[in-house]
PDB file of C-alpha atoms in Angstrom:
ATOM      1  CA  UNK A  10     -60.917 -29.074 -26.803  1.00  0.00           C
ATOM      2  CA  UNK A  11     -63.092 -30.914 -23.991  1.00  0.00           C
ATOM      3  CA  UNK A  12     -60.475 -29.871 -21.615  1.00  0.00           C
ATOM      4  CA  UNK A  13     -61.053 -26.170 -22.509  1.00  0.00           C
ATOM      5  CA  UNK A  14     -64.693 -26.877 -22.513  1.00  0.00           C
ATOM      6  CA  UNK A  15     -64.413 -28.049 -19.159  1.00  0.00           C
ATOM      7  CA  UNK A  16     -62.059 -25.492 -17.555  1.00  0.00           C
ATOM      8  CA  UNK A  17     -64.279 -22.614 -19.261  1.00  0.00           C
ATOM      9  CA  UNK A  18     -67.756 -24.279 -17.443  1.00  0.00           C
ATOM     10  CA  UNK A  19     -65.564 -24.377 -14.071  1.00  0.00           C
ATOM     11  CA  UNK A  20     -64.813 -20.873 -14.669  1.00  0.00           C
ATOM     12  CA  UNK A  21     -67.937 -19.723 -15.283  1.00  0.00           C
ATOM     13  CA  UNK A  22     -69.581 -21.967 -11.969  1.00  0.00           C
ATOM     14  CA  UNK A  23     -66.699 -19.954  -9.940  1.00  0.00           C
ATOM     15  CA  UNK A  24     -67.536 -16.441 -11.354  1.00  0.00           C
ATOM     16  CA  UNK A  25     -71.561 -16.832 -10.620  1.00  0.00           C
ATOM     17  CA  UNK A  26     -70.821 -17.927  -7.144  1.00  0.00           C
ATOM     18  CA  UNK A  27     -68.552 -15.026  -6.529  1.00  0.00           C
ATOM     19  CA  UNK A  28     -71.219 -12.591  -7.420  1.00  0.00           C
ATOM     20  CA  UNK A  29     -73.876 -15.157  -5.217  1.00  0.00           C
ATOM     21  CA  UNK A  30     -71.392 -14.306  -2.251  1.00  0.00           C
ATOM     22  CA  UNK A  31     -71.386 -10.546  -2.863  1.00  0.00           C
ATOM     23  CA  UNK A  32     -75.207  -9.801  -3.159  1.00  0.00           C
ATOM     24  CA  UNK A  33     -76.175  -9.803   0.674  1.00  0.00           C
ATOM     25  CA  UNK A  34     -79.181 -10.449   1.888  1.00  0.00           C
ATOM     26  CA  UNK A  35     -80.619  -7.731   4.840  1.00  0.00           C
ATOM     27  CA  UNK A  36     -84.017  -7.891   6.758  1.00  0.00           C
ATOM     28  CA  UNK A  37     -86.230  -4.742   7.193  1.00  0.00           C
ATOM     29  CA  UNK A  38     -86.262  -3.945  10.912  1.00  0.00           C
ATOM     30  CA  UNK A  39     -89.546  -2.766  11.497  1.00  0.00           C
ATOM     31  CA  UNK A  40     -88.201  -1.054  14.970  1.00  0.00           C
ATOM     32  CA  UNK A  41     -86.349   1.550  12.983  1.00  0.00           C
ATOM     33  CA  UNK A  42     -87.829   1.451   9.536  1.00  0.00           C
ATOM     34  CA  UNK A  43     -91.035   4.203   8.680  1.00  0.00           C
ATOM     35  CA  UNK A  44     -93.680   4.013   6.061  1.00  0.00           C
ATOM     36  CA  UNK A  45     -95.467   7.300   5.874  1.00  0.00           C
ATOM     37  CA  UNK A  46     -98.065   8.538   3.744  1.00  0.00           C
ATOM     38  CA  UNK A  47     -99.585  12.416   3.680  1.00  0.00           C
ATOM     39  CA  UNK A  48    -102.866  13.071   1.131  1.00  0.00           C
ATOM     40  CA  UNK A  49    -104.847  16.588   1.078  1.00  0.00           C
ATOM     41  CA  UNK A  50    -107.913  17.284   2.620  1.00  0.00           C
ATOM     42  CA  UNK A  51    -110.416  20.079   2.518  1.00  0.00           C
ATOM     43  CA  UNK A  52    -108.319  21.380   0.219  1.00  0.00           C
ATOM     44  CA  UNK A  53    -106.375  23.219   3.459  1.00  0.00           C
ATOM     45  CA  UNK A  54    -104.501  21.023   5.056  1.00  0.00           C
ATOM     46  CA  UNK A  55    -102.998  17.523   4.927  1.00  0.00           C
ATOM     47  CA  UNK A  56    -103.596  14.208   6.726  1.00  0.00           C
ATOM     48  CA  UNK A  57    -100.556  12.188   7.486  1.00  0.00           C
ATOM     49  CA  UNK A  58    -100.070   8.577   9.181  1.00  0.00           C
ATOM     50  CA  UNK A  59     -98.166   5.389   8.518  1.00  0.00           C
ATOM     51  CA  UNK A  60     -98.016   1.837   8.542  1.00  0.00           C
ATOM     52  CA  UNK A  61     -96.765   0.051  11.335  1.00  0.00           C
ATOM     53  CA  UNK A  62     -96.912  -3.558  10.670  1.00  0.00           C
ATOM     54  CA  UNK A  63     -94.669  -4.580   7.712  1.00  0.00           C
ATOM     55  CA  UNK A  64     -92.083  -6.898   6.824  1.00  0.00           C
ATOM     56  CA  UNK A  65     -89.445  -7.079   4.026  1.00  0.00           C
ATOM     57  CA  UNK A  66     -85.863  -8.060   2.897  1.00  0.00           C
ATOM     58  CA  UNK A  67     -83.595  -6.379   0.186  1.00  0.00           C
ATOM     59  CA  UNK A  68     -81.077  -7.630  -1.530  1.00  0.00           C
ATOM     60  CA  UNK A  69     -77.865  -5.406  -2.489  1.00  0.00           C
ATOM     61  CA  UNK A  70     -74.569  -5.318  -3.661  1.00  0.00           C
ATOM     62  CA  UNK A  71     -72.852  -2.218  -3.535  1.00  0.00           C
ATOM     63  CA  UNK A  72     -70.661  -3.169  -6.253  1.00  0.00           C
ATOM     64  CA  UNK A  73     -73.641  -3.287  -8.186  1.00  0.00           C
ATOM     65  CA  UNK A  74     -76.483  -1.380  -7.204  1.00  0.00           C
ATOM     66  CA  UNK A  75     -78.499  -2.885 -10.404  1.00  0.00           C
ATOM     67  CA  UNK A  76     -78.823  -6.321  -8.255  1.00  0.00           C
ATOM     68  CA  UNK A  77     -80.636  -4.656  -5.759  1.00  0.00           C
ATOM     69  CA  UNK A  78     -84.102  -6.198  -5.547  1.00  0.00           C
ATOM     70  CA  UNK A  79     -86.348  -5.399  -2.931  1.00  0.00           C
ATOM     71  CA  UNK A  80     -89.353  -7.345  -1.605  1.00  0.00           C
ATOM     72  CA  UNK A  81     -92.318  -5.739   0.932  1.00  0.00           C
ATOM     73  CA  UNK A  82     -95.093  -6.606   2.488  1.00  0.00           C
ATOM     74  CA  UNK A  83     -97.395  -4.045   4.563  1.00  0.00           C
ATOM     75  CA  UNK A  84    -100.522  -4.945   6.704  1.00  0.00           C
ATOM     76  CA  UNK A  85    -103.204  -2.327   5.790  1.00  0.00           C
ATOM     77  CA  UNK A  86    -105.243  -3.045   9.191  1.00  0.00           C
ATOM     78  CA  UNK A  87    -101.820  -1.598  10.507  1.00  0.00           C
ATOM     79  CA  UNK A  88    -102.649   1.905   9.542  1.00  0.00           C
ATOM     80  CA  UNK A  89    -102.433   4.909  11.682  1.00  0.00           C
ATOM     81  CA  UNK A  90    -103.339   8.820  11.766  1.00  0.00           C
ATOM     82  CA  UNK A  91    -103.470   8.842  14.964  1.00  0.00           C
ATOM     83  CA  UNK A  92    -107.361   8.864  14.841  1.00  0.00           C
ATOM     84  CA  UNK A  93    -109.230   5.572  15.556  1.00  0.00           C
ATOM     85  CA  UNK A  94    -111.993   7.307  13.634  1.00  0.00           C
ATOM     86  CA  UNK A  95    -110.497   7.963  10.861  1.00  0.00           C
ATOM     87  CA  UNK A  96    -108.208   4.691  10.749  1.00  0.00           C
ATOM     88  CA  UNK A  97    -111.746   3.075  10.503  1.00  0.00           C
ATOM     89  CA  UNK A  98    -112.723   5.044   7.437  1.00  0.00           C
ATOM     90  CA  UNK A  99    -109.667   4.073   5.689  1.00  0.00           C
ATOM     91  CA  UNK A 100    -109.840   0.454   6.779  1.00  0.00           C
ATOM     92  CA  UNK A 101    -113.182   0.498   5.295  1.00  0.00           C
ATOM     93  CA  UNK A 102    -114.755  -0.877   1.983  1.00  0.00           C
ATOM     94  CA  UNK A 103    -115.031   2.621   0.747  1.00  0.00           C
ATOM     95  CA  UNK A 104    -111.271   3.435   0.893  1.00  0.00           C
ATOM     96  CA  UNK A 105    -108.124   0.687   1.540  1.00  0.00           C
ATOM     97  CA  UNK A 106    -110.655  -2.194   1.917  1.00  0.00           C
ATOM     98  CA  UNK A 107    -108.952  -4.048   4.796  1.00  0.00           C
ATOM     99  CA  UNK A 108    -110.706  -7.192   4.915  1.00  0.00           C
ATOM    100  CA  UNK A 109    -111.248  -7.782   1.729  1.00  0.00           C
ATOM    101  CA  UNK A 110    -107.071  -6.668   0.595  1.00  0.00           C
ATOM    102  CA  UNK A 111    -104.962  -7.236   3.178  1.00  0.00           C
ATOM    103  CA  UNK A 112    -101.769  -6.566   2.023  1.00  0.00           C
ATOM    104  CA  UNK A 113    -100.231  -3.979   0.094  1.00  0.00           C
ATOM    105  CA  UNK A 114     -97.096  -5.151  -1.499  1.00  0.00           C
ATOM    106  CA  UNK A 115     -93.882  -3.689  -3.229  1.00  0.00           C
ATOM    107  CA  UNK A 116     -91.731  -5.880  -5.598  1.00  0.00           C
ATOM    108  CA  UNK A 117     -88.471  -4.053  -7.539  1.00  0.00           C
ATOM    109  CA  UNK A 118     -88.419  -5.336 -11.283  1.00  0.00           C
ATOM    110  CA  UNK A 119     -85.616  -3.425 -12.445  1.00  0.00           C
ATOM    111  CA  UNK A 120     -82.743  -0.923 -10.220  1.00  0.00           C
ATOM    112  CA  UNK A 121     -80.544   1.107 -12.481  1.00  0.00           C
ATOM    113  CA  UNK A 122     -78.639   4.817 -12.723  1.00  0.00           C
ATOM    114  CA  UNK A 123     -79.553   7.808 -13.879  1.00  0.00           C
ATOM    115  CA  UNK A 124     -76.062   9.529 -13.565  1.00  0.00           C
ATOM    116  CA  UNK A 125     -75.483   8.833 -10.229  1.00  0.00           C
ATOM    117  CA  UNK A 126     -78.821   8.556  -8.464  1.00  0.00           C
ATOM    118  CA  UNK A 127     -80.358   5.467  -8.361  1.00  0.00           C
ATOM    119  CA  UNK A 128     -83.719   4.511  -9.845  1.00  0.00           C
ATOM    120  CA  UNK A 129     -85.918   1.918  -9.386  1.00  0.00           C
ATOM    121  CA  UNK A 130     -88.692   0.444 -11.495  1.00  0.00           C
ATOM    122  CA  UNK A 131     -91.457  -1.995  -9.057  1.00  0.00           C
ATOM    123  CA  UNK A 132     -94.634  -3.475  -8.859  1.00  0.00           C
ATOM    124  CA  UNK A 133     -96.651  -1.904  -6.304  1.00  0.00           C
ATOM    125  CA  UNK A 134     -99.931  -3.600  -5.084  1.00  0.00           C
ATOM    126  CA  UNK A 135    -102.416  -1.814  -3.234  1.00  0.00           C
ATOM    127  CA  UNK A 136    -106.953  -2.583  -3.070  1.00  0.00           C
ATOM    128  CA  UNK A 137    -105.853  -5.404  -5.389  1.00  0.00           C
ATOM    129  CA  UNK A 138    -104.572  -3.285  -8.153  1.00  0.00           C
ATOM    130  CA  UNK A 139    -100.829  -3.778  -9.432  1.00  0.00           C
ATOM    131  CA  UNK A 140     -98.966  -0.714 -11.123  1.00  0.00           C
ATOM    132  CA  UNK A 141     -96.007   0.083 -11.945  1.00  0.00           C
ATOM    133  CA  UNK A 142     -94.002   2.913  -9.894  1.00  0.00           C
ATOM    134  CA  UNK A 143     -90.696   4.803 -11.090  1.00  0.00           C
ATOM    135  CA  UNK A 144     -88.523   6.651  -8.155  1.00  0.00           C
ATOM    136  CA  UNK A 145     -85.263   7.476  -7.020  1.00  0.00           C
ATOM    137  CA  UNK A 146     -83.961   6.077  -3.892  1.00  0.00           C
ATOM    138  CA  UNK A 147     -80.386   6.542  -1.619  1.00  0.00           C
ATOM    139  CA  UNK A 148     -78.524   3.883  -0.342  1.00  0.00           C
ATOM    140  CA  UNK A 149     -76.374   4.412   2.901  1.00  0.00           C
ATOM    141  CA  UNK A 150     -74.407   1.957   4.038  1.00  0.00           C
ATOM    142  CA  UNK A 151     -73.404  -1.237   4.083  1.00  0.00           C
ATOM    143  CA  UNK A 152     -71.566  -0.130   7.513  1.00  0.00           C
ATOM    144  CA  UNK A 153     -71.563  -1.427  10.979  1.00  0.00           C
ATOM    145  CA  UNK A 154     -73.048   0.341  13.513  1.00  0.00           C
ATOM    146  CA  UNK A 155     -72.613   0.747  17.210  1.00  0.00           C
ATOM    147  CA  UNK A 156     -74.497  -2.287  17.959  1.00  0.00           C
ATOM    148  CA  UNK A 157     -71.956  -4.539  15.265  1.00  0.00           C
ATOM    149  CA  UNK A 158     -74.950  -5.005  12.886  1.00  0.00           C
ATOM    150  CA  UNK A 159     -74.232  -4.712   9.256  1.00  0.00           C
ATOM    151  CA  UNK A 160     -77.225  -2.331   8.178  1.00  0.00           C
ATOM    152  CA  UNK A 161     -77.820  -0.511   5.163  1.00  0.00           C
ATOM    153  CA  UNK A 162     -80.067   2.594   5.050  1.00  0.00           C
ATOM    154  CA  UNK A 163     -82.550   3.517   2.315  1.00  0.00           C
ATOM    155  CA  UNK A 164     -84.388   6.535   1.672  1.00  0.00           C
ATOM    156  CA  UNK A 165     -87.480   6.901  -1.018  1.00  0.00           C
ATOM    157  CA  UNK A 166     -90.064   9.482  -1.612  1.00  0.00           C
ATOM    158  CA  UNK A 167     -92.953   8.637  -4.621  1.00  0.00           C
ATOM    159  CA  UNK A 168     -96.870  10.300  -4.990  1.00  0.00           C
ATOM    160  CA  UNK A 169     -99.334   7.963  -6.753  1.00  0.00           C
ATOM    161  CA  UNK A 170    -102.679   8.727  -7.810  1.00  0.00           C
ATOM    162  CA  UNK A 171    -105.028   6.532  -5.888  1.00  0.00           C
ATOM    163  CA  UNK A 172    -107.862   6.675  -7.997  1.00  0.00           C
ATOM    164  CA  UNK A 173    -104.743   4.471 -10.438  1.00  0.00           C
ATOM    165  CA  UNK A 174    -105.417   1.610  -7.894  1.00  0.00           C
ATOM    166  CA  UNK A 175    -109.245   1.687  -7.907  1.00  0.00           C
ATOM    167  CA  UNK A 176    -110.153   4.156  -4.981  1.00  0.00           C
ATOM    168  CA  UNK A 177    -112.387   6.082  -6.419  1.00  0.00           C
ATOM    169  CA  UNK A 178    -114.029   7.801  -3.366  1.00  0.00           C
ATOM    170  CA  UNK A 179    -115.274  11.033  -5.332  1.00  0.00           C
ATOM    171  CA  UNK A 180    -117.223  13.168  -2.904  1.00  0.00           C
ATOM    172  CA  UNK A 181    -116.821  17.057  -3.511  1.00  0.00           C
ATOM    173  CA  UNK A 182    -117.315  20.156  -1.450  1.00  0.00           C
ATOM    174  CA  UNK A 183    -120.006  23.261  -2.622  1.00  0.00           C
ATOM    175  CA  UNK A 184    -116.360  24.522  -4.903  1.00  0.00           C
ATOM    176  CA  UNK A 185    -116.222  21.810  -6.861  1.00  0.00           C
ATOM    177  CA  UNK A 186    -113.326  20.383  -5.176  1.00  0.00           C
ATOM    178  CA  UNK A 187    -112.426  16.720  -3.650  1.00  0.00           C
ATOM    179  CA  UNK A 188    -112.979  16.274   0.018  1.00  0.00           C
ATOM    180  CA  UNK A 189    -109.640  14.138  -0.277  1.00  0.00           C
ATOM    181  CA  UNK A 190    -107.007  14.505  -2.714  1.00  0.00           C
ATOM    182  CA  UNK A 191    -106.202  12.011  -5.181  1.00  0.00           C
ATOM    183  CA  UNK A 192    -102.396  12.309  -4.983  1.00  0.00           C
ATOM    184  CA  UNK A 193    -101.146  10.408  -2.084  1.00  0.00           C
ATOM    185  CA  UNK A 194     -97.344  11.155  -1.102  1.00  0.00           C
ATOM    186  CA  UNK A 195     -95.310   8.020  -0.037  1.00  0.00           C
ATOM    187  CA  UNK A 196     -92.297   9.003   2.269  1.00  0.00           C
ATOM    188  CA  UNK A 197     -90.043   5.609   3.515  1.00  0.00           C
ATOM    189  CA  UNK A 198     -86.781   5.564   5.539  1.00  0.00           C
ATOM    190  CA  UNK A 199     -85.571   1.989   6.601  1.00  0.00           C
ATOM    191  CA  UNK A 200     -82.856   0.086   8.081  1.00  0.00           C
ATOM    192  CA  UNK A 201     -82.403  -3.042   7.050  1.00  0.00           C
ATOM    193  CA  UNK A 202     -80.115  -5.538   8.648  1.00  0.00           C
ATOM    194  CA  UNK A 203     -77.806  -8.337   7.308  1.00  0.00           C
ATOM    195  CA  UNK A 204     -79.890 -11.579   7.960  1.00  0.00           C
ATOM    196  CA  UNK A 205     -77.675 -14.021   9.898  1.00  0.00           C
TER     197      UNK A 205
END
């Protein structure tokens, strides 16, 4: 009986290090990787920028998508409409609040299918505030490319209501209406990189 014990242990020690060696481990490559936002204003027209100062890993098995687990960090002062102007405003105290929240971050909790697209469930911090976000997301990859790096693609779109994470900037035109919009639309496409 302790030999079947012991045989069943070793068995069990041999299958959790199998799946250990098949989740891999890839880096976000901030070179070829875009996080884009796009939020109304005036009510006529949008205004769209990005972050470019970010880092992040993900790990994924593509035997197994619901091991996935993803892990970002974005630098707010990093954020760019390609208006210094207006980068200020948003830096500011009355909008992302730079100095005082520095980071926004993004932590998966749960990756699972809905038919065949796959969904993931996360944290997302932003002005201090955690929430939890629900969105689909594509995987490409794992393949080699021309360089011989083993990359993986991924693809997400999500809208979130800011005022959800406590920016509550509420100013209205003569119509009644917000001089920014409250939805904010989250676009990402990445390339992430198997980490040597």
């Amino acid at each position: 009986m302790l030999q079947l014990k012991t045989l069943a242990f070793l068995f069990s020690i041999i299958s959790f290090s199998s799946t250990l060696s098949a989740q891999s481990i890839y880096q976000i490559d901030p070179t070829h990787t875009f996080v884009n936002f796009e939020v109304e204003r005036f009510m006529v027209g949008e205004v769209t920028g990005r972050f470019n100062e970010f880092q992040g890993s993900v790990q994924y098995n593509p035997d197994d998508v619901k091991q996935t687990n993803i892990d970002v960090t974005i630098q707010v002062k990093s954020i760019d409409t390609g208006l210094e102007l207006r980068d200020g405003h948003l830096k500011s105290n009355i909008w992302l609040d730079a100095e005082k929240y520095p980071e926004i971050k993004f932590r998966s909790k749960k990756v699972y299918l809905s038919g065949e697209q796959i969904l993931i469930d996360a944290d997302l911090t932003i002005h201090g505030t955690t929430r939890e976000v629900t969105f689909p997301m594509v995987v490409k990859g794992p393949f080699k490319d021309p360089t011989q790096a083993n990359t993986i693609g991924l693809t997400a779109d999500l809208i979130i209501n800011r005022e959800d994470f406590g920016i509550l900037m509420d100013k209205k035109m003569t119509n009644g209406h917000l001089f920014i919009g409250n939805e904010v639309k989250i676009s990402i496409r990445a390339l992430a990189a198997l980490k040597k």
